Amino acid sequence: MQTVVIPPHRLVFVETEPARCVFNLTEGVVKIYKMLPDGRRQVTGFIFPGDFLGLVQSPFYAYTAETVTEAKLCQFPRKRLEALLDKLPDLGDRLLGMASHELAIAQEQMILLGRKSARERVASFFLMLSKAAQRRGEQGNPISIPMQRGDIADYLGLTPETVSRTISRFNAQRLIQIKDDEQVSIVDPVALYKVAAGALRDAELGV
Amino acid sequence: MQTVVIPPHRLVFVETEPARCVFNLTEGVVKIYKMLPDGRRQVTGFIFPGDFLGLVQSPFYAYTAETVTEAKLCQFPRKRLEALLDKLPDLGDRLLGMASHELAIAQEQMILLGRKSARERVASFFLMLSKAAQRRGEQGNPISIPMQRGDIADYLGLTPETVSRTISRFNAQRLIQIKDDEQVSIVDPVALYKVAAGALRDAELGV
DNA sequence: CGAGCGATTGAACGCTCTCAAAGTGAGTGG
DNA sequence: CCACTCACTTTGAGAGCGTTCAATCGCTCG
C-alpha cells in the first residue's frame, strides 16, 4: 500500500487496461467515464474523498479514471486485497455493501438520463454535489463545483452549452447565486428540490 | 426456500417495501423499474432465467419488479441467505462478482441513455436480447421480444412511438425482418452492430 | 360482431443540439 | 506591468431529432 499524488487532468487508469490496483481517494476529485468509438463520452460518476476506485471483479478496468483536481490516492495491489479478503471475511461484506450502494446510485442516474429534462438534470446534479459535500463533513452550501462544464455535460447526457444556459437560468430565477465558475450558493433549496423531481416547471418561476 | 409461479404483468415486489426475500428467476422474464413522482418510469433492467432479483444490502427494495411473462421464481428469505453467507464464504465472492457484473451493465446502459441516438439504442437493445438468449443456451436469432413497446421505450429512454418507428425503419432497411410484435429475425447482424456503435448512419442505408 | 388494448403511422411542435461569436480569466513573455 | 494567447464559458440563432397529439390498424376476447 502506497500513497500517490496526481496533478489535475491526468489519467489514473484507462479502460481495458489490466486492473492491477485498487484505489482509495483521500483528497481531491476524480471522474470516471466510458467512451464510444467516435469519441462520445459518458461520465458515469464522480469520486470524492473516502470513495473507492477500480473495484472490479474482472481482470480489466471497465472504465477510465481521470483526476479533476489534484488528487491524493491510496493504492492497493489487487492481489494484496484478495489475500486480505481471505483473512477478513467482514471485508467482503463491506465490499458487497459498497457495490450494492453504487448500484443504487447507478439506477438513480439511469432515471436521470432516461427520463429527466435538462433543468431537472442540472438541479439534481447540484443537489448531488451538496449531499456529497455534507457526507464528507463539509457544509453543503455554497457548493464547490471543481469539474468543468464539459464534464458536467458528459455526466448529465447534455452539451456544455445546455449546462451553461440552464445554470444561468437558475441564477436569473434566484434558485441559485453564481459566485464564479466553481462556486454556487443555493438560494432556494426547496424550489431546487422541486425542480429536480419535476414538480416545479420553468414557467412557474418567471423571468 | 420455495418456488412460486406468477402470472404476466404482476408485481413481484415494490420499491421502498421491506426487502424480505431474494429471488432467482428460473423461467420467464421480469422487468425492474423506478418511477418519478409524476409517473415517468425508467426500466433499469430486464431479468432473464438464471438471474437474481432483489439482491440489496439495504432493508428496502430499491426498485419495483414486475413480471413481463409468466415467471417461475425461487424465493429465499433474506435472513436465510445471511446465515448461509456465514457458512459459505465463497458465496460472498459470487455475490460480489454478480454485483460487479451488474454494475458494468449499468454503466453500459448509462452511455446508451446519455449519448446514443434512438436508432443506436434500439439496435443495442436487439443485440442485448440476442446475447441474453445465447447466454442461456437458446439461439440468438430470431429473437423473441416478450415485452411490449412501452416497456422497451421506458428501458431505452424513448417513447413507444419512437421505438415503433425505429423498428419499422430497420425492417424497411432490411437490417431485421419483423415476424410479429414478439418475434424479429436479424437479417444483417454486422450492419446492426455498426448501427449500435454509431458507425453506420441512417442515410447510408437507403429507403 | 363489437369492444378494447396495443402497435403503427402521420403531422406539428418544442427541447436540446449545432454552429458561431463574444466574453472571461489564467498563464506567458516582453 | 501590460499585452497576448489560449482554453473555457457564456450567449445567440437556427436546425433537427424525438416527442406530443391524434387517427388508423390489427389482434384478442367476450
Short mmCIF file of C-alpha atoms (C1' of nucleotides) in Angstrom, two decimals:
data_model
loop_
_atom_site.label_atom_id
_atom_site.label_comp_id
_atom_site.label_asym_id
_atom_site.label_seq_id
_atom_site.Cartn_x
_atom_site.Cartn_y
_atom_site.Cartn_z
CA MET A 1 0.00 0.00 0.00
CA GLN A 2 1.26 3.37 -1.05
CA THR A 3 0.09 6.95 -1.30
CA VAL A 4 0.28 8.80 -4.62
CA VAL A 5 -0.49 12.40 -5.51
CA ILE A 6 -1.66 13.11 -9.05
CA PRO A 7 -1.96 16.57 -10.67
CA PRO A 8 -5.26 17.77 -12.18
CA HIS A 9 -6.45 16.38 -15.53
CA ARG A 10 -4.29 13.28 -15.51
CA LEU A 11 -5.32 9.71 -16.18
CA VAL A 12 -5.32 7.39 -13.16
CA PHE A 13 -6.07 4.29 -15.22
CA VAL A 14 -7.59 3.53 -18.59
CA GLU A 15 -10.48 1.32 -19.67
CA THR A 16 -9.46 -2.20 -20.86
CA GLU A 17 -6.06 -1.86 -19.15
CA PRO A 18 -5.18 -4.72 -16.71
CA ALA A 19 -6.67 -3.89 -13.32
CA ARG A 20 -3.56 -4.09 -11.15
CA CYS A 21 -4.57 -1.76 -8.34
CA VAL A 22 -7.49 -0.59 -6.29
CA PHE A 23 -7.52 2.99 -5.04
CA ASN A 24 -8.98 4.87 -2.14
CA LEU A 25 -9.32 8.59 -2.74
CA THR A 26 -8.30 10.67 0.27
CA GLU A 27 -8.21 14.15 -1.28
CA GLY A 28 -9.48 15.74 -4.48
CA VAL A 29 -11.99 14.71 -7.11
CA VAL A 30 -11.77 12.06 -9.83
CA LYS A 31 -14.16 11.41 -12.72
CA ILE A 32 -14.75 8.02 -14.30
CA TYR A 33 -16.03 7.61 -17.84
CA LYS A 34 -16.57 5.36 -20.80
CA MET A 35 -16.22 6.30 -24.46
CA LEU A 36 -17.82 5.31 -27.75
CA PRO A 37 -15.57 4.63 -30.75
CA ASP A 38 -16.43 8.01 -32.33
CA GLY A 39 -15.38 9.99 -29.25
CA ARG A 40 -18.69 10.50 -27.50
CA ARG A 41 -18.16 10.24 -23.77
CA GLN A 42 -20.31 9.38 -20.79
CA VAL A 43 -19.05 10.30 -17.36
CA THR A 44 -20.52 7.55 -15.20
CA GLY A 45 -19.55 9.06 -11.88
CA PHE A 46 -17.51 11.46 -9.82
CA ILE A 47 -15.36 10.11 -6.99
CA PHE A 48 -14.97 12.10 -3.79
CA PRO A 49 -12.68 11.61 -0.78
CA GLY A 50 -13.50 8.39 1.05
CA ASP A 51 -14.71 6.61 -2.08
CA PHE A 52 -13.04 3.61 -3.67
CA LEU A 53 -11.94 3.40 -7.25
CA GLY A 54 -11.23 0.47 -9.53
CA LEU A 55 -13.07 -2.13 -7.50
CA VAL A 56 -13.85 -4.65 -10.19
CA GLN A 57 -14.06 -8.39 -10.38
CA SER A 58 -12.81 -8.60 -13.94
CA PRO A 59 -9.08 -8.55 -14.69
CA PHE A 60 -9.50 -5.32 -16.69
CA TYR A 61 -10.76 -1.88 -15.74
CA ALA A 62 -14.27 -1.28 -17.04
CA TYR A 63 -13.79 2.47 -17.35
CA THR A 64 -11.23 5.25 -17.44
CA ALA A 65 -10.45 7.32 -14.35
CA GLU A 66 -9.07 10.85 -14.61
CA THR A 67 -8.34 13.45 -11.97
CA VAL A 68 -10.49 16.58 -11.92
CA THR A 69 -8.44 18.37 -9.28
CA GLU A 70 -5.15 17.33 -7.76
CA ALA A 71 -5.85 14.03 -6.05
CA LYS A 72 -4.28 12.03 -3.26
CA LEU A 73 -4.85 8.30 -3.53
CA CYS A 74 -4.03 5.19 -1.51
CA GLN A 75 -3.04 2.44 -3.89
CA PHE A 76 -3.51 -1.29 -3.09
CA PRO A 77 -2.28 -4.03 -5.37
CA ARG A 78 -5.32 -6.15 -6.16
CA LYS A 79 -3.53 -9.36 -5.17
CA ARG A 80 -2.94 -7.93 -1.73
CA LEU A 81 -6.62 -7.14 -1.44
CA GLU A 82 -7.58 -10.68 -2.36
CA ALA A 83 -5.26 -12.08 0.28
CA LEU A 84 -6.80 -9.73 2.80
CA LEU A 85 -10.25 -10.90 1.77
CA ASP A 86 -9.44 -14.46 2.84
CA LYS A 87 -8.27 -13.30 6.25
CA LEU A 88 -11.03 -10.83 6.98
CA PRO A 89 -14.41 -12.14 5.83
CA ASP A 90 -16.05 -8.97 7.12
CA LEU A 91 -14.20 -7.07 4.45
CA GLY A 92 -16.16 -8.97 1.82
CA ASP A 93 -19.38 -7.79 3.40
CA ARG A 94 -18.23 -4.20 3.26
CA LEU A 95 -17.21 -4.52 -0.36
CA LEU A 96 -20.58 -6.05 -1.18
CA GLY A 97 -22.28 -3.21 0.61
CA MET A 98 -20.30 -0.67 -1.38
CA ALA A 99 -21.07 -2.38 -4.67
CA SER A 100 -24.73 -2.51 -3.71
CA HIS A 101 -24.69 1.19 -2.90
CA GLU A 102 -23.03 2.04 -6.19
CA LEU A 103 -25.66 0.02 -8.00
CA ALA A 104 -28.42 2.05 -6.37
CA ILE A 105 -26.68 5.26 -7.45
CA ALA A 106 -26.31 3.91 -10.97
CA GLN A 107 -30.04 3.24 -11.15
CA GLU A 108 -30.78 6.74 -9.94
CA GLN A 109 -28.54 8.04 -12.71
CA MET A 110 -30.42 5.93 -15.26
CA ILE A 111 -33.71 7.59 -14.43
CA LEU A 112 -31.96 10.94 -14.69
CA LEU A 113 -30.50 10.15 -18.11
CA GLY A 114 -33.56 8.39 -19.47
CA ARG A 115 -36.40 10.49 -18.18
CA LYS A 116 -35.38 13.88 -16.82
CA SER A 117 -35.29 17.21 -18.67
CA ALA A 118 -32.15 19.34 -18.82
CA ARG A 119 -33.21 21.55 -15.90
CA GLU A 120 -34.19 18.55 -13.81
CA ARG A 121 -30.78 17.03 -14.50
CA VAL A 122 -28.83 20.14 -13.55
CA ALA A 123 -30.90 20.67 -10.41
CA SER A 124 -30.34 17.03 -9.44
CA PHE A 125 -26.63 17.49 -10.05
CA PHE A 126 -26.37 20.46 -7.71
CA LEU A 127 -28.22 18.57 -5.01
CA MET A 128 -25.95 15.56 -5.51
CA LEU A 129 -22.88 17.78 -5.08
CA SER A 130 -24.37 19.32 -1.97
CA LYS A 131 -25.16 15.92 -0.45
CA ALA A 132 -21.71 14.57 -1.33
CA ALA A 133 -20.10 17.55 0.41
CA GLN A 134 -22.23 17.04 3.51
CA ARG A 135 -21.48 13.34 3.59
CA ARG A 136 -17.79 14.15 3.99
CA GLY A 137 -18.40 16.71 6.70
CA GLU A 138 -18.42 19.94 4.72
CA GLN A 139 -21.39 22.23 4.66
CA GLY A 140 -23.49 21.64 1.58
CA ASN A 141 -23.99 25.30 0.77
CA PRO A 142 -22.42 27.07 -1.04
CA ILE A 143 -21.34 24.19 -3.23
CA SER A 144 -17.99 23.96 -4.92
CA ILE A 145 -18.04 22.74 -8.49
CA PRO A 146 -14.50 21.64 -9.30
CA MET A 147 -15.32 19.98 -12.63
CA GLN A 148 -15.72 21.96 -15.82
CA ARG A 149 -18.91 22.38 -17.85
CA GLY A 150 -17.93 19.73 -20.38
CA ASP A 151 -17.51 17.15 -17.62
CA ILE A 152 -20.89 18.03 -16.16
CA ALA A 153 -22.43 17.80 -19.63
CA ASP A 154 -20.95 14.35 -20.22
CA TYR A 155 -22.22 13.27 -16.81
CA LEU A 156 -25.76 14.52 -17.43
CA GLY A 157 -26.04 13.50 -21.07
CA LEU A 158 -26.19 17.12 -22.27
CA THR A 159 -23.92 19.58 -24.08
CA PRO A 160 -21.76 22.16 -22.28
CA GLU A 161 -23.89 24.91 -23.82
CA THR A 162 -27.10 23.50 -22.37
CA VAL A 163 -25.49 23.10 -18.95
CA SER A 164 -24.27 26.70 -19.04
CA ARG A 165 -27.63 28.05 -20.18
CA THR A 166 -29.50 26.09 -17.53
CA ILE A 167 -27.22 27.32 -14.75
CA SER A 168 -27.60 30.91 -15.98
CA ARG A 169 -31.36 30.49 -15.94
CA PHE A 170 -31.37 29.14 -12.37
CA ASN A 171 -29.33 32.17 -11.43
CA ALA A 172 -31.78 34.57 -13.10
CA GLN A 173 -34.66 32.80 -11.36
CA ARG A 174 -33.00 33.21 -7.95
CA LEU A 175 -32.82 29.48 -7.30
CA ILE A 176 -29.07 29.78 -7.01
CA GLN A 177 -26.49 32.51 -6.99
CA ILE A 178 -23.41 32.14 -9.14
CA LYS A 179 -20.23 33.33 -7.43
CA ASP A 180 -17.90 32.11 -10.16
CA ASP A 181 -17.42 29.04 -12.35
CA GLU A 182 -16.58 26.89 -9.35
CA GLN A 183 -18.74 28.29 -6.61
CA VAL A 184 -22.52 28.41 -6.44
CA SER A 185 -24.77 29.02 -3.46
CA ILE A 186 -28.21 27.53 -3.29
CA VAL A 187 -30.66 30.33 -2.59
CA ASP A 188 -33.91 28.35 -2.62
CA PRO A 189 -33.23 24.70 -1.74
CA VAL A 190 -36.91 23.73 -1.57
CA ALA A 191 -37.60 25.03 -5.05
CA LEU A 192 -34.45 23.36 -6.35
CA TYR A 193 -35.64 20.02 -4.95
CA LYS A 194 -38.97 20.51 -6.65
CA VAL A 195 -37.28 21.30 -9.95
CA ALA A 196 -35.10 18.19 -9.62
CA ALA A 197 -38.15 15.99 -9.09
CA GLY A 198 -40.06 17.63 -11.93
CA ALA A 199 -42.60 19.19 -9.57
CA LEU A 200 -41.79 22.78 -10.49
CA ARG A 201 -41.93 23.94 -14.09
CA ASP A 202 -39.84 26.62 -15.69
CA ALA A 203 -42.87 28.76 -16.47
CA GLU A 204 -43.85 29.00 -12.82
CA LEU A 205 -40.62 30.79 -11.96
CA GLY A 206 -40.95 33.84 -14.16
CA VAL A 207 -38.01 35.76 -15.72
CA MET B 1 -36.74 -21.82 0.03
CA GLN B 2 -39.84 -22.10 -2.08
CA THR B 3 -40.87 -21.93 -5.72
CA VAL B 4 -43.58 -19.53 -6.86
CA VAL B 5 -45.24 -19.03 -10.23
CA ILE B 6 -46.54 -15.56 -11.04
CA PRO B 7 -48.83 -14.63 -13.98
CA PRO B 8 -47.82 -11.98 -16.53
CA HIS B 9 -48.00 -8.29 -15.60
CA ARG B 10 -48.00 -8.78 -11.86
CA LEU B 11 -45.86 -7.07 -9.25
CA VAL B 12 -43.21 -9.25 -7.61
CA PHE B 13 -42.21 -6.56 -5.13
CA VAL B 14 -42.45 -2.81 -4.89
CA GLU B 15 -39.86 -0.09 -4.36
CA THR B 16 -39.48 1.08 -0.72
CA GLU B 17 -41.19 -2.09 0.58
CA PRO B 18 -39.17 -4.08 3.19
CA ALA B 19 -36.82 -6.43 1.36
CA ARG B 20 -37.82 -9.73 2.89
CA CYS B 21 -36.85 -12.08 0.08
CA VAL B 22 -34.30 -12.62 -2.63
CA PHE B 23 -35.39 -14.35 -5.84
CA ASN B 24 -33.80 -16.46 -8.50
CA LEU B 25 -35.69 -16.47 -11.78
CA THR B 26 -35.91 -19.93 -13.36
CA GLU B 27 -38.47 -19.27 -16.11
CA GLY B 28 -39.96 -16.21 -17.78
CA VAL B 29 -38.99 -12.55 -17.89
CA VAL B 30 -39.22 -9.84 -15.24
CA LYS B 31 -38.67 -6.10 -15.58
CA ILE B 32 -37.38 -3.85 -12.83
CA TYR B 33 -38.06 -0.13 -12.76
CA LYS B 34 -38.06 3.08 -10.78
CA MET B 35 -40.62 5.86 -11.03
CA LEU B 36 -40.68 9.62 -10.66
CA PRO B 37 -43.47 11.21 -8.61
CA ASP B 38 -45.31 12.35 -11.76
CA GLY B 39 -45.46 8.87 -13.26
CA ARG B 40 -42.45 8.88 -15.55
CA ARG B 41 -40.81 5.50 -15.46
CA GLN B 42 -37.35 4.15 -16.12
CA VAL B 43 -36.97 0.43 -16.65
CA THR B 44 -33.49 -0.21 -15.27
CA GLY B 45 -33.24 -3.79 -16.42
CA PHE B 46 -34.82 -6.98 -17.66
CA ILE B 47 -34.27 -10.18 -15.70
CA PHE B 48 -33.92 -13.49 -17.54
CA PRO B 49 -33.80 -17.09 -16.29
CA GLY B 50 -30.72 -17.67 -14.15
CA ASP B 51 -30.55 -14.09 -12.92
CA PHE B 52 -31.07 -12.97 -9.33
CA LEU B 53 -33.56 -10.39 -8.21
CA GLY B 54 -33.80 -8.28 -5.09
CA LEU B 55 -30.17 -8.63 -4.03
CA VAL B 56 -29.75 -5.48 -1.98
CA GLN B 57 -27.88 -4.58 1.13
CA SER B 58 -30.47 -2.10 2.31
CA PRO B 59 -33.53 -3.26 4.25
CA PHE B 60 -35.82 -1.92 1.48
CA TYR B 61 -36.11 -2.75 -2.19
CA ALA B 62 -34.57 -0.04 -4.34
CA TYR B 63 -36.90 -0.68 -7.28
CA THR B 64 -40.12 -2.35 -8.33
CA ALA B 65 -40.12 -5.75 -10.03
CA GLU B 66 -42.95 -6.82 -12.31
CA THR B 67 -43.41 -9.91 -14.44
CA VAL B 68 -43.39 -9.47 -18.21
CA THR B 69 -44.38 -13.04 -18.97
CA GLU B 70 -45.46 -15.75 -16.57
CA ALA B 71 -42.48 -16.28 -14.29
CA LYS B 72 -41.22 -19.07 -12.08
CA LEU B 73 -39.12 -17.90 -9.16
CA CYS B 74 -37.18 -19.46 -6.30
CA GLN B 75 -37.72 -17.41 -3.21
CA PHE B 76 -35.18 -17.18 -0.35
CA PRO B 77 -35.85 -15.33 2.88
CA ARG B 78 -33.08 -12.81 3.24
CA LYS B 79 -32.27 -13.95 6.76
CA ARG B 80 -31.66 -17.44 5.48
CA LEU B 81 -29.28 -16.06 2.88
CA GLU B 82 -27.33 -14.15 5.52
CA ALA B 83 -26.97 -17.29 7.61
CA LEU B 84 -25.75 -19.14 4.56
CA LEU B 85 -23.23 -16.36 3.92
CA ASP B 86 -21.53 -17.04 7.25
CA LYS B 87 -21.19 -20.72 6.49
CA LEU B 88 -20.05 -20.44 2.90
CA PRO B 89 -17.60 -17.60 2.44
CA ASP B 90 -17.30 -18.46 -1.25
CA LEU B 91 -20.91 -17.42 -1.66
CA GLY B 92 -19.92 -13.87 -0.74
CA ASP B 93 -17.40 -13.87 -3.57
CA ARG B 94 -20.05 -14.97 -6.03
CA LEU B 95 -22.46 -12.30 -4.85
CA LEU B 96 -19.73 -9.69 -5.16
CA GLY B 97 -18.99 -10.94 -8.64
CA MET B 98 -22.64 -10.63 -9.60
CA ALA B 99 -22.93 -7.13 -8.18
CA SER B 100 -19.78 -6.16 -10.01
CA HIS B 101 -21.19 -7.57 -13.25
CA GLU B 102 -24.46 -5.70 -12.79
CA LEU B 103 -22.52 -2.51 -12.20
CA ALA B 104 -20.72 -2.93 -15.51
CA ILE B 105 -24.06 -3.44 -17.26
CA ALA B 106 -25.46 -0.36 -15.55
CA GLN B 107 -22.57 1.73 -16.84
CA GLU B 108 -23.12 0.40 -20.34
CA GLN B 109 -26.75 1.45 -20.02
CA MET B 110 -25.68 4.93 -18.90
CA ILE B 111 -23.72 5.51 -22.08
CA LEU B 112 -26.73 4.30 -24.05
CA LEU B 113 -29.11 6.65 -22.26
CA GLY B 114 -26.76 9.59 -22.15
CA ARG B 115 -25.11 9.51 -25.53
CA LYS B 116 -26.78 7.23 -28.07
CA SER B 117 -29.40 8.18 -30.67
CA ALA B 118 -32.76 6.42 -30.87
CA ARG B 119 -31.64 4.02 -33.60
CA GLU B 120 -28.41 3.23 -31.77
CA ARG B 121 -30.46 2.45 -28.66
CA VAL B 122 -32.90 0.15 -30.42
CA ALA B 123 -30.11 -1.66 -32.28
CA SER B 124 -28.24 -2.11 -28.98
CA PHE B 125 -31.41 -3.45 -27.42
CA PHE B 126 -31.88 -6.12 -30.09
CA LEU B 127 -28.29 -7.21 -29.71
CA MET B 128 -28.68 -7.34 -25.93
CA LEU B 129 -31.74 -9.58 -26.30
CA SER B 130 -29.86 -11.80 -28.71
CA LYS B 131 -26.87 -12.12 -26.39
CA ALA B 132 -29.09 -12.79 -23.37
CA ALA B 133 -30.83 -15.59 -25.29
CA GLN B 134 -27.49 -17.12 -26.29
CA ARG B 135 -26.18 -16.92 -22.74
CA ARG B 136 -28.99 -19.19 -21.59
CA GLY B 137 -28.44 -21.68 -24.39
CA GLU B 138 -31.01 -20.53 -26.93
CA GLN B 139 -30.06 -19.46 -30.39
CA GLY B 140 -29.82 -15.72 -30.62
CA ASN B 141 -31.66 -15.41 -33.89
CA PRO B 142 -34.57 -14.94 -34.42
CA ILE B 143 -35.03 -13.05 -31.19
CA SER B 144 -38.16 -13.19 -29.09
CA ILE B 145 -39.32 -9.88 -27.68
CA PRO B 146 -41.73 -10.69 -24.86
CA MET B 147 -42.00 -7.14 -23.51
CA GLN B 148 -44.27 -4.55 -25.06
CA ARG B 149 -43.22 -1.37 -26.82
CA GLY B 150 -43.89 0.81 -23.80
CA ASP B 151 -41.53 -1.30 -21.68
CA ILE B 152 -38.84 -1.08 -24.31
CA ALA B 153 -39.37 2.67 -24.52
CA ASP B 154 -39.04 3.08 -20.76
CA TYR B 155 -35.89 0.96 -20.86
CA LEU B 156 -34.30 2.97 -23.66
CA GLY B 157 -35.41 6.42 -22.52
CA LEU B 158 -37.69 6.89 -25.55
CA THR B 159 -41.42 6.91 -26.31
CA PRO B 160 -43.31 3.86 -27.61
CA GLU B 161 -43.92 5.73 -30.88
CA THR B 162 -40.21 6.28 -31.45
CA VAL B 163 -39.45 2.63 -30.67
CA SER B 164 -42.10 1.51 -33.12
CA ARG B 165 -40.96 3.86 -35.84
CA THR B 166 -37.34 2.82 -35.40
CA ILE B 167 -38.16 -0.87 -35.60
CA SER B 168 -40.25 -0.28 -38.73
CA ARG B 169 -37.36 1.57 -40.28
CA PHE B 170 -34.89 -1.25 -39.52
CA ASN B 171 -37.37 -3.58 -41.17
CA ALA B 172 -37.64 -1.41 -44.28
CA GLN B 173 -33.84 -1.19 -44.44
CA ARG B 174 -33.52 -4.99 -44.30
CA LEU B 175 -31.48 -4.98 -41.12
CA ILE B 176 -34.16 -7.08 -39.46
CA GLN B 177 -37.33 -8.83 -40.51
CA ILE B 178 -40.43 -8.41 -38.37
CA LYS B 179 -42.40 -11.61 -37.96
CA ASP B 180 -44.84 -10.19 -35.43
CA ASP B 181 -44.79 -7.97 -32.32
CA GLU B 182 -42.84 -10.56 -30.39
CA GLN B 183 -40.61 -12.13 -32.98
CA VAL B 184 -37.87 -10.49 -35.04
CA SER B 185 -35.09 -12.06 -37.03
CA ILE B 186 -31.82 -10.29 -37.52
CA VAL B 187 -31.08 -10.19 -41.24
CA ASP B 188 -27.81 -8.25 -41.21
CA PRO B 189 -26.06 -8.69 -37.85
CA VAL B 190 -22.90 -6.89 -38.93
CA ALA B 191 -24.79 -3.79 -40.01
CA LEU B 192 -26.86 -3.90 -36.83
CA TYR B 193 -23.67 -3.94 -34.75
CA LYS B 194 -22.38 -0.97 -36.66
CA VAL B 195 -25.62 0.91 -36.11
CA ALA B 196 -25.50 0.14 -32.38
CA ALA B 197 -21.99 1.55 -32.12
CA GLY B 198 -22.83 4.61 -34.20
CA ALA B 199 -20.60 3.54 -37.08
CA LEU B 200 -23.41 3.28 -39.65
CA ARG B 201 -25.69 6.23 -40.29
CA ASP B 202 -29.30 6.11 -41.37
CA ALA B 203 -28.57 7.86 -44.65
CA GLU B 204 -26.14 5.13 -45.72
CA LEU B 205 -28.88 2.54 -45.71
CA GLY B 206 -31.26 3.98 -48.30
CA VAL B 207 -35.06 3.60 -48.24
"C1'" DC C 1 -69.57 -8.94 -34.23
"C1'" DG C 2 -68.27 -5.24 -31.23
"C1'" DA C 3 -65.14 -3.59 -27.56
"C1'" DG C 4 -60.72 -2.52 -26.12
"C1'" DC C 5 -55.85 -2.50 -25.86
"C1'" DG C 6 -51.51 -2.22 -28.02
"C1'" DA C 7 -48.92 -1.13 -32.20
"C1'" DT C 8 -48.32 1.68 -36.12
"C1'" DT C 9 -48.35 5.80 -38.77
"C1'" DG C 10 -48.85 10.85 -39.59
"C1'" DA C 11 -48.27 15.85 -38.66
"C1'" DA C 12 -46.73 19.55 -35.97
"C1'" DC C 13 -44.35 21.16 -32.02
"C1'" DG C 14 -40.54 22.04 -28.92
"C1'" DC C 15 -36.44 20.93 -26.33
"C1'" DT C 16 -31.87 20.34 -26.93
"C1'" DC C 17 -28.09 20.38 -30.17
"C1'" DT C 18 -25.13 22.57 -33.51
"C1'" DC C 19 -22.69 26.22 -35.21
"C1'" DA C 20 -20.89 30.67 -34.36
"C1'" DA C 21 -19.34 34.72 -31.90
"C1'" DA C 22 -18.28 37.26 -27.87
"C1'" DG C 23 -16.82 37.34 -23.05
"C1'" DT C 24 -13.66 35.93 -19.20
"C1'" DG C 25 -9.69 34.55 -16.76
"C1'" DA C 26 -5.19 32.37 -16.10
"C1'" DG C 27 -0.69 31.88 -17.71
"C1'" DT C 28 3.27 33.61 -20.51
"C1'" DG C 29 6.60 36.58 -22.27
"C1'" DG C 30 8.12 41.11 -23.47
"C1'" DC D 1 3.18 45.83 -15.50
"C1'" DC D 2 0.84 45.06 -19.55
"C1'" DA D 3 -0.30 42.80 -23.92
"C1'" DC D 4 -1.04 38.42 -25.91
"C1'" DT D 5 -2.61 33.73 -26.16
"C1'" DC D 6 -5.39 30.01 -25.31
"C1'" DA D 7 -8.88 27.40 -23.21
"C1'" DC D 8 -13.23 27.55 -21.14
"C1'" DT D 9 -17.67 29.71 -20.54
"C1'" DT D 10 -21.48 32.28 -21.97
"C1'" DT D 11 -24.82 33.84 -25.18
"C1'" DG D 12 -27.33 33.90 -29.63
"C1'" DA D 13 -29.66 32.00 -33.76
"C1'" DG D 14 -31.19 28.32 -36.36
"C1'" DA D 15 -31.82 23.35 -37.23
"C1'" DG D 16 -33.04 18.66 -36.15
"C1'" DC D 17 -34.42 14.67 -33.55
"C1'" DG D 18 -37.64 12.82 -30.75
"C1'" DT D 19 -42.00 14.00 -28.53
"C1'" DT D 20 -46.81 15.01 -28.44
"C1'" DC D 21 -51.25 14.61 -30.06
"C1'" DA D 22 -54.24 12.19 -32.97
"C1'" DA D 23 -56.04 8.78 -36.17
"C1'" DT D 24 -55.90 4.13 -38.02
"C1'" DC D 25 -54.83 -0.66 -37.93
"C1'" DG D 26 -54.86 -5.35 -36.04
"C1'" DC D 27 -55.45 -8.71 -32.76
"C1'" DT D 28 -57.74 -10.91 -28.76
"C1'" DC D 29 -61.51 -11.69 -26.06
"C1'" DG D 30 -66.19 -11.61 -24.62
#
